[in-house]
Amino acid sequence: MKNANPAPLGLLGFGMTTILLNLHNAGLIPLSMMIIGMGVALGGLTQIVAGLQELKQGKTFGGTAFTAYGFFWLSLVIIWYFPKAGLEADKISMGYYLLVWGIFTTFMFIGTLKHNMITRIVFGSLALLFYLLALGDFTGIETITTIAGIVGIFCGASAFYSAVAQVLNEEYGKNIFPM
């Protein structure tokens, strides 16, 4: 029995949640329970499950990426909720949080140089997204966060495309969508 490829599930979890959050960052929708729910369920838990399956199959890169970014989403939701308990992350602290994720993502991007073009696009745009969000928090310039939101929508859409391409290319046994 052939093992299924868990990457499309993880990419859907990442892509769809990233699109929704960055619609907010771009100023198009408010931060709402819809984004938070997606952050926990699809962005967090789904990516962790996909990452564990990748690790089970001996795929270190995919396992590391999906589990790390799954926990990113869970930690982000915790950060959003702790102000209700009297613990709030100020903009500078949030900037450093995002900067650390940008650095991690830059190293993951280097790993994608052996992968297909769409994977390089996803990780390259994600690194840029984290750096722009960090810069927006450090400077307080809302325009930077808006630009980050546009980059994030592109990043999420790229991950979504990669997921759909992998599913449909496998389903039809040929490359319908280029990778």
PDB file of C-alpha atoms in Angstrom:
ATOM      1  CA  MET A   1       0.000   0.000   0.000  1.00  0.00           C
ATOM      2  CA  LYS A   2       1.397   3.372  -1.058  1.00  0.00           C
ATOM      3  CA  ASN A   3       1.650   6.167   1.510  1.00  0.00           C
ATOM      4  CA  ALA A   4      -0.345   9.255   0.624  1.00  0.00           C
ATOM      5  CA  ASN A   5       1.453  12.560   0.174  1.00  0.00           C
ATOM      6  CA  PRO A   6       0.625  14.721   3.244  1.00  0.00           C
ATOM      7  CA  ALA A   7       2.099  17.893   1.704  1.00  0.00           C
ATOM      8  CA  PRO A   8      -1.093  19.072  -0.055  1.00  0.00           C
ATOM      9  CA  LEU A   9      -3.020  18.942   3.223  1.00  0.00           C
ATOM     10  CA  GLY A  10      -0.333  20.964   4.982  1.00  0.00           C
ATOM     11  CA  LEU A  11      -0.123  23.432   2.107  1.00  0.00           C
ATOM     12  CA  LEU A  12      -3.902  23.921   2.128  1.00  0.00           C
ATOM     13  CA  GLY A  13      -3.793  24.529   5.874  1.00  0.00           C
ATOM     14  CA  PHE A  14      -1.020  27.044   5.430  1.00  0.00           C
ATOM     15  CA  GLY A  15      -2.297  28.664   2.244  1.00  0.00           C
ATOM     16  CA  MET A  16      -5.935  29.192   3.155  1.00  0.00           C
ATOM     17  CA  THR A  17      -5.130  30.518   6.633  1.00  0.00           C
ATOM     18  CA  THR A  18      -2.371  32.769   5.295  1.00  0.00           C
ATOM     19  CA  ILE A  19      -4.735  34.265   2.721  1.00  0.00           C
ATOM     20  CA  LEU A  20      -7.380  35.011   5.352  1.00  0.00           C
ATOM     21  CA  LEU A  21      -4.981  36.579   7.862  1.00  0.00           C
ATOM     22  CA  ASN A  22      -3.388  38.711   5.174  1.00  0.00           C
ATOM     23  CA  LEU A  23      -6.728  39.963   3.927  1.00  0.00           C
ATOM     24  CA  HIS A  24      -6.802  41.461   7.425  1.00  0.00           C
ATOM     25  CA  ASN A  25      -3.189  42.715   7.250  1.00  0.00           C
ATOM     26  CA  ALA A  26      -3.989  44.368   3.901  1.00  0.00           C
ATOM     27  CA  GLY A  27      -6.863  46.189   5.590  1.00  0.00           C
ATOM     28  CA  LEU A  28      -9.619  44.403   3.671  1.00  0.00           C
ATOM     29  CA  ILE A  29     -11.324  42.547   6.561  1.00  0.00           C
ATOM     30  CA  PRO A  30     -11.255  42.845  10.364  1.00  0.00           C
ATOM     31  CA  LEU A  31      -9.476  40.334  12.580  1.00  0.00           C
ATOM     32  CA  SER A  32     -12.306  38.037  13.619  1.00  0.00           C
ATOM     33  CA  MET A  33     -13.080  34.652  15.110  1.00  0.00           C
ATOM     34  CA  MET A  34     -13.133  33.275  11.545  1.00  0.00           C
ATOM     35  CA  ILE A  35      -9.395  33.951  11.195  1.00  0.00           C
ATOM     36  CA  ILE A  36      -8.674  32.712  14.710  1.00  0.00           C
ATOM     37  CA  GLY A  37     -10.637  29.493  14.118  1.00  0.00           C
ATOM     38  CA  MET A  38      -8.779  28.884  10.867  1.00  0.00           C
ATOM     39  CA  GLY A  39      -5.507  29.651  12.647  1.00  0.00           C
ATOM     40  CA  VAL A  40      -6.117  26.921  15.219  1.00  0.00           C
ATOM     41  CA  ALA A  41      -7.810  24.254  13.099  1.00  0.00           C
ATOM     42  CA  LEU A  42      -6.444  24.533   9.576  1.00  0.00           C
ATOM     43  CA  GLY A  43      -3.305  26.614  10.063  1.00  0.00           C
ATOM     44  CA  GLY A  44      -2.230  24.966  13.297  1.00  0.00           C
ATOM     45  CA  LEU A  45      -3.535  21.466  13.802  1.00  0.00           C
ATOM     46  CA  THR A  46      -3.769  20.449  10.142  1.00  0.00           C
ATOM     47  CA  GLN A  47      -0.190  21.502   9.446  1.00  0.00           C
ATOM     48  CA  ILE A  48       1.056  19.682  12.531  1.00  0.00           C
ATOM     49  CA  VAL A  49      -0.702  16.487  11.418  1.00  0.00           C
ATOM     50  CA  ALA A  50       0.760  16.863   7.913  1.00  0.00           C
ATOM     51  CA  GLY A  51       4.194  17.542   9.379  1.00  0.00           C
ATOM     52  CA  LEU A  52       4.086  14.462  11.585  1.00  0.00           C
ATOM     53  CA  GLN A  53       3.106  12.376   8.565  1.00  0.00           C
ATOM     54  CA  GLU A  54       6.013  13.848   6.584  1.00  0.00           C
ATOM     55  CA  LEU A  55       8.390  12.960   9.430  1.00  0.00           C
ATOM     56  CA  LYS A  56       6.940   9.442   9.580  1.00  0.00           C
ATOM     57  CA  GLN A  57       7.828   9.091   5.881  1.00  0.00           C
ATOM     58  CA  GLY A  58      11.385  10.295   6.545  1.00  0.00           C
ATOM     59  CA  LYS A  59      10.883  13.721   4.945  1.00  0.00           C
ATOM     60  CA  THR A  60      12.803  16.062   7.235  1.00  0.00           C
ATOM     61  CA  PHE A  61      12.205  19.283   5.271  1.00  0.00           C
ATOM     62  CA  GLY A  62       8.419  18.883   4.983  1.00  0.00           C
ATOM     63  CA  GLY A  63       8.118  17.585   8.526  1.00  0.00           C
ATOM     64  CA  THR A  64      10.086  20.498   9.932  1.00  0.00           C
ATOM     65  CA  ALA A  65       8.238  23.085   7.851  1.00  0.00           C
ATOM     66  CA  PHE A  66       4.703  21.889   8.499  1.00  0.00           C
ATOM     67  CA  THR A  67       5.117  21.227  12.225  1.00  0.00           C
ATOM     68  CA  ALA A  68       7.003  24.485  12.843  1.00  0.00           C
ATOM     69  CA  TYR A  69       4.488  26.636  10.960  1.00  0.00           C
ATOM     70  CA  GLY A  70       1.606  24.707  12.528  1.00  0.00           C
ATOM     71  CA  PHE A  71       2.948  25.673  15.937  1.00  0.00           C
ATOM     72  CA  PHE A  72       3.463  29.225  14.629  1.00  0.00           C
ATOM     73  CA  TRP A  73      -0.283  29.485  14.050  1.00  0.00           C
ATOM     74  CA  LEU A  74      -1.094  28.067  17.481  1.00  0.00           C
ATOM     75  CA  SER A  75       1.371  30.433  19.167  1.00  0.00           C
ATOM     76  CA  LEU A  76      -0.034  33.396  17.241  1.00  0.00           C
ATOM     77  CA  VAL A  77      -3.555  32.614  18.441  1.00  0.00           C
ATOM     78  CA  ILE A  78      -2.233  32.358  22.018  1.00  0.00           C
ATOM     79  CA  ILE A  79      -0.544  35.759  21.608  1.00  0.00           C
ATOM     80  CA  TRP A  80      -3.849  37.238  20.388  1.00  0.00           C
ATOM     81  CA  TYR A  81      -5.748  35.787  23.360  1.00  0.00           C
ATOM     82  CA  PHE A  82      -3.373  36.496  26.248  1.00  0.00           C
ATOM     83  CA  PRO A  83      -4.254  40.216  26.379  1.00  0.00           C
ATOM     84  CA  LYS A  84      -7.564  39.006  27.813  1.00  0.00           C
ATOM     85  CA  ALA A  85      -5.494  37.535  30.698  1.00  0.00           C
ATOM     86  CA  GLY A  86      -3.596  40.798  31.179  1.00  0.00           C
ATOM     87  CA  LEU A  87      -0.495  39.784  29.190  1.00  0.00           C
ATOM     88  CA  GLU A  88      -0.060  41.707  25.970  1.00  0.00           C
ATOM     89  CA  ALA A  89       2.705  41.610  23.363  1.00  0.00           C
ATOM     90  CA  ASP A  90       3.792  45.153  22.538  1.00  0.00           C
ATOM     91  CA  LYS A  91       4.663  46.059  18.949  1.00  0.00           C
ATOM     92  CA  ILE A  92       8.430  45.795  19.483  1.00  0.00           C
ATOM     93  CA  SER A  93       8.124  42.324  21.037  1.00  0.00           C
ATOM     94  CA  MET A  94       5.827  41.286  18.213  1.00  0.00           C
ATOM     95  CA  GLY A  95       8.374  42.629  15.729  1.00  0.00           C
ATOM     96  CA  TYR A  96      11.058  40.401  17.223  1.00  0.00           C
ATOM     97  CA  TYR A  97       8.691  37.412  17.202  1.00  0.00           C
ATOM     98  CA  LEU A  98       8.089  37.947  13.480  1.00  0.00           C
ATOM     99  CA  LEU A  99      11.778  38.634  12.806  1.00  0.00           C
ATOM    100  CA  VAL A 100      12.764  35.275  14.326  1.00  0.00           C
ATOM    101  CA  TRP A 101      10.212  33.568  12.076  1.00  0.00           C
ATOM    102  CA  GLY A 102      11.640  35.487   9.116  1.00  0.00           C
ATOM    103  CA  ILE A 103      15.134  34.236   9.897  1.00  0.00           C
ATOM    104  CA  PHE A 104      13.888  30.649  10.262  1.00  0.00           C
ATOM    105  CA  THR A 105      11.996  30.970   6.985  1.00  0.00           C
ATOM    106  CA  THR A 106      15.077  32.323   5.203  1.00  0.00           C
ATOM    107  CA  PHE A 107      16.953  29.163   6.164  1.00  0.00           C
ATOM    108  CA  MET A 108      14.003  27.051   5.033  1.00  0.00           C
ATOM    109  CA  PHE A 109      14.005  28.996   1.743  1.00  0.00           C
ATOM    110  CA  ILE A 110      17.625  27.967   1.217  1.00  0.00           C
ATOM    111  CA  GLY A 111      16.415  24.381   1.523  1.00  0.00           C
ATOM    112  CA  THR A 112      13.866  24.978  -1.235  1.00  0.00           C
ATOM    113  CA  LEU A 113      16.573  25.722  -3.782  1.00  0.00           C
ATOM    114  CA  LYS A 114      16.557  21.960  -4.432  1.00  0.00           C
ATOM    115  CA  HIS A 115      12.761  21.975  -4.877  1.00  0.00           C
ATOM    116  CA  ASN A 116      10.389  23.097  -7.614  1.00  0.00           C
ATOM    117  CA  MET A 117       9.747  26.741  -8.484  1.00  0.00           C
ATOM    118  CA  ILE A 118       6.404  27.033  -6.678  1.00  0.00           C
ATOM    119  CA  THR A 119       7.952  25.844  -3.400  1.00  0.00           C
ATOM    120  CA  ARG A 120      10.695  28.459  -3.752  1.00  0.00           C
ATOM    121  CA  ILE A 121       8.032  31.104  -4.391  1.00  0.00           C
ATOM    122  CA  VAL A 122       6.054  30.058  -1.292  1.00  0.00           C
ATOM    123  CA  PHE A 123       9.061  30.192   1.035  1.00  0.00           C
ATOM    124  CA  GLY A 124      10.620  33.279  -0.551  1.00  0.00           C
ATOM    125  CA  SER A 125       7.398  35.262  -0.289  1.00  0.00           C
ATOM    126  CA  LEU A 126       6.842  33.953   3.257  1.00  0.00           C
ATOM    127  CA  ALA A 127      10.276  35.185   4.354  1.00  0.00           C
ATOM    128  CA  LEU A 128       9.513  38.583   2.802  1.00  0.00           C
ATOM    129  CA  LEU A 129       6.122  38.590   4.553  1.00  0.00           C
ATOM    130  CA  PHE A 130       7.673  37.983   7.982  1.00  0.00           C
ATOM    131  CA  TYR A 131      10.304  40.682   7.455  1.00  0.00           C
ATOM    132  CA  LEU A 132       7.707  43.218   6.291  1.00  0.00           C
ATOM    133  CA  LEU A 133       5.394  42.431   9.215  1.00  0.00           C
ATOM    134  CA  ALA A 134       8.319  42.794  11.637  1.00  0.00           C
ATOM    135  CA  LEU A 135       9.308  46.105  10.032  1.00  0.00           C
ATOM    136  CA  GLY A 136       5.711  47.293  10.246  1.00  0.00           C
ATOM    137  CA  ASP A 137       5.641  46.503  13.970  1.00  0.00           C
ATOM    138  CA  PHE A 138       9.067  48.054  14.625  1.00  0.00           C
ATOM    139  CA  THR A 139       8.235  51.298  12.803  1.00  0.00           C
ATOM    140  CA  GLY A 140       4.492  51.565  13.332  1.00  0.00           C
ATOM    141  CA  ILE A 141       4.087  52.475   9.646  1.00  0.00           C
ATOM    142  CA  GLU A 142       0.735  50.997   8.669  1.00  0.00           C
ATOM    143  CA  THR A 143       1.541  51.123   4.941  1.00  0.00           C
ATOM    144  CA  ILE A 144       4.283  48.532   5.488  1.00  0.00           C
ATOM    145  CA  THR A 145       1.775  46.188   7.128  1.00  0.00           C
ATOM    146  CA  THR A 146      -0.637  46.747   4.241  1.00  0.00           C
ATOM    147  CA  ILE A 147       2.090  45.871   1.727  1.00  0.00           C
ATOM    148  CA  ALA A 148       2.922  42.831   3.857  1.00  0.00           C
ATOM    149  CA  GLY A 149      -0.733  41.821   3.603  1.00  0.00           C
ATOM    150  CA  ILE A 150      -0.565  41.901  -0.189  1.00  0.00           C
ATOM    151  CA  VAL A 151       2.628  39.800  -0.123  1.00  0.00           C
ATOM    152  CA  GLY A 152       0.897  37.423   2.300  1.00  0.00           C
ATOM    153  CA  ILE A 153      -2.119  36.977   0.036  1.00  0.00           C
ATOM    154  CA  PHE A 154       0.267  36.115  -2.809  1.00  0.00           C
ATOM    155  CA  CYS A 155       2.197  33.710  -0.554  1.00  0.00           C
ATOM    156  CA  GLY A 156      -0.971  31.962   0.620  1.00  0.00           C
ATOM    157  CA  ALA A 157      -2.324  31.738  -2.921  1.00  0.00           C
ATOM    158  CA  SER A 158       0.991  30.218  -4.048  1.00  0.00           C
ATOM    159  CA  ALA A 159       0.764  27.551  -1.335  1.00  0.00           C
ATOM    160  CA  PHE A 160      -2.871  26.889  -2.253  1.00  0.00           C
ATOM    161  CA  TYR A 161      -1.869  26.497  -5.911  1.00  0.00           C
ATOM    162  CA  SER A 162       0.906  24.078  -4.946  1.00  0.00           C
ATOM    163  CA  ALA A 163      -1.533  21.961  -2.931  1.00  0.00           C
ATOM    164  CA  VAL A 164      -4.140  21.821  -5.685  1.00  0.00           C
ATOM    165  CA  ALA A 165      -1.479  21.129  -8.330  1.00  0.00           C
ATOM    166  CA  GLN A 166      -0.074  18.217  -6.347  1.00  0.00           C
ATOM    167  CA  VAL A 167      -3.506  16.678  -5.772  1.00  0.00           C
ATOM    168  CA  LEU A 168      -4.703  17.054  -9.364  1.00  0.00           C
ATOM    169  CA  ASN A 169      -1.383  16.101 -10.977  1.00  0.00           C
ATOM    170  CA  GLU A 170      -1.344  12.905  -8.908  1.00  0.00           C
ATOM    171  CA  GLU A 171      -5.023  12.224  -9.523  1.00  0.00           C
ATOM    172  CA  TYR A 172      -4.667  12.486 -13.303  1.00  0.00           C
ATOM    173  CA  GLY A 173      -1.207  10.905 -13.460  1.00  0.00           C
ATOM    174  CA  LYS A 174       0.245  13.802 -15.444  1.00  0.00           C
ATOM    175  CA  ASN A 175       1.267  17.425 -14.985  1.00  0.00           C
ATOM    176  CA  ILE A 176      -1.890  19.441 -15.452  1.00  0.00           C
ATOM    177  CA  PHE A 177      -0.574  22.286 -13.307  1.00  0.00           C
ATOM    178  CA  PRO A 178       3.130  23.146 -13.647  1.00  0.00           C
ATOM    179  CA  MET A 179       5.118  23.189 -10.461  1.00  0.00           C
TER     180      MET A 179
END
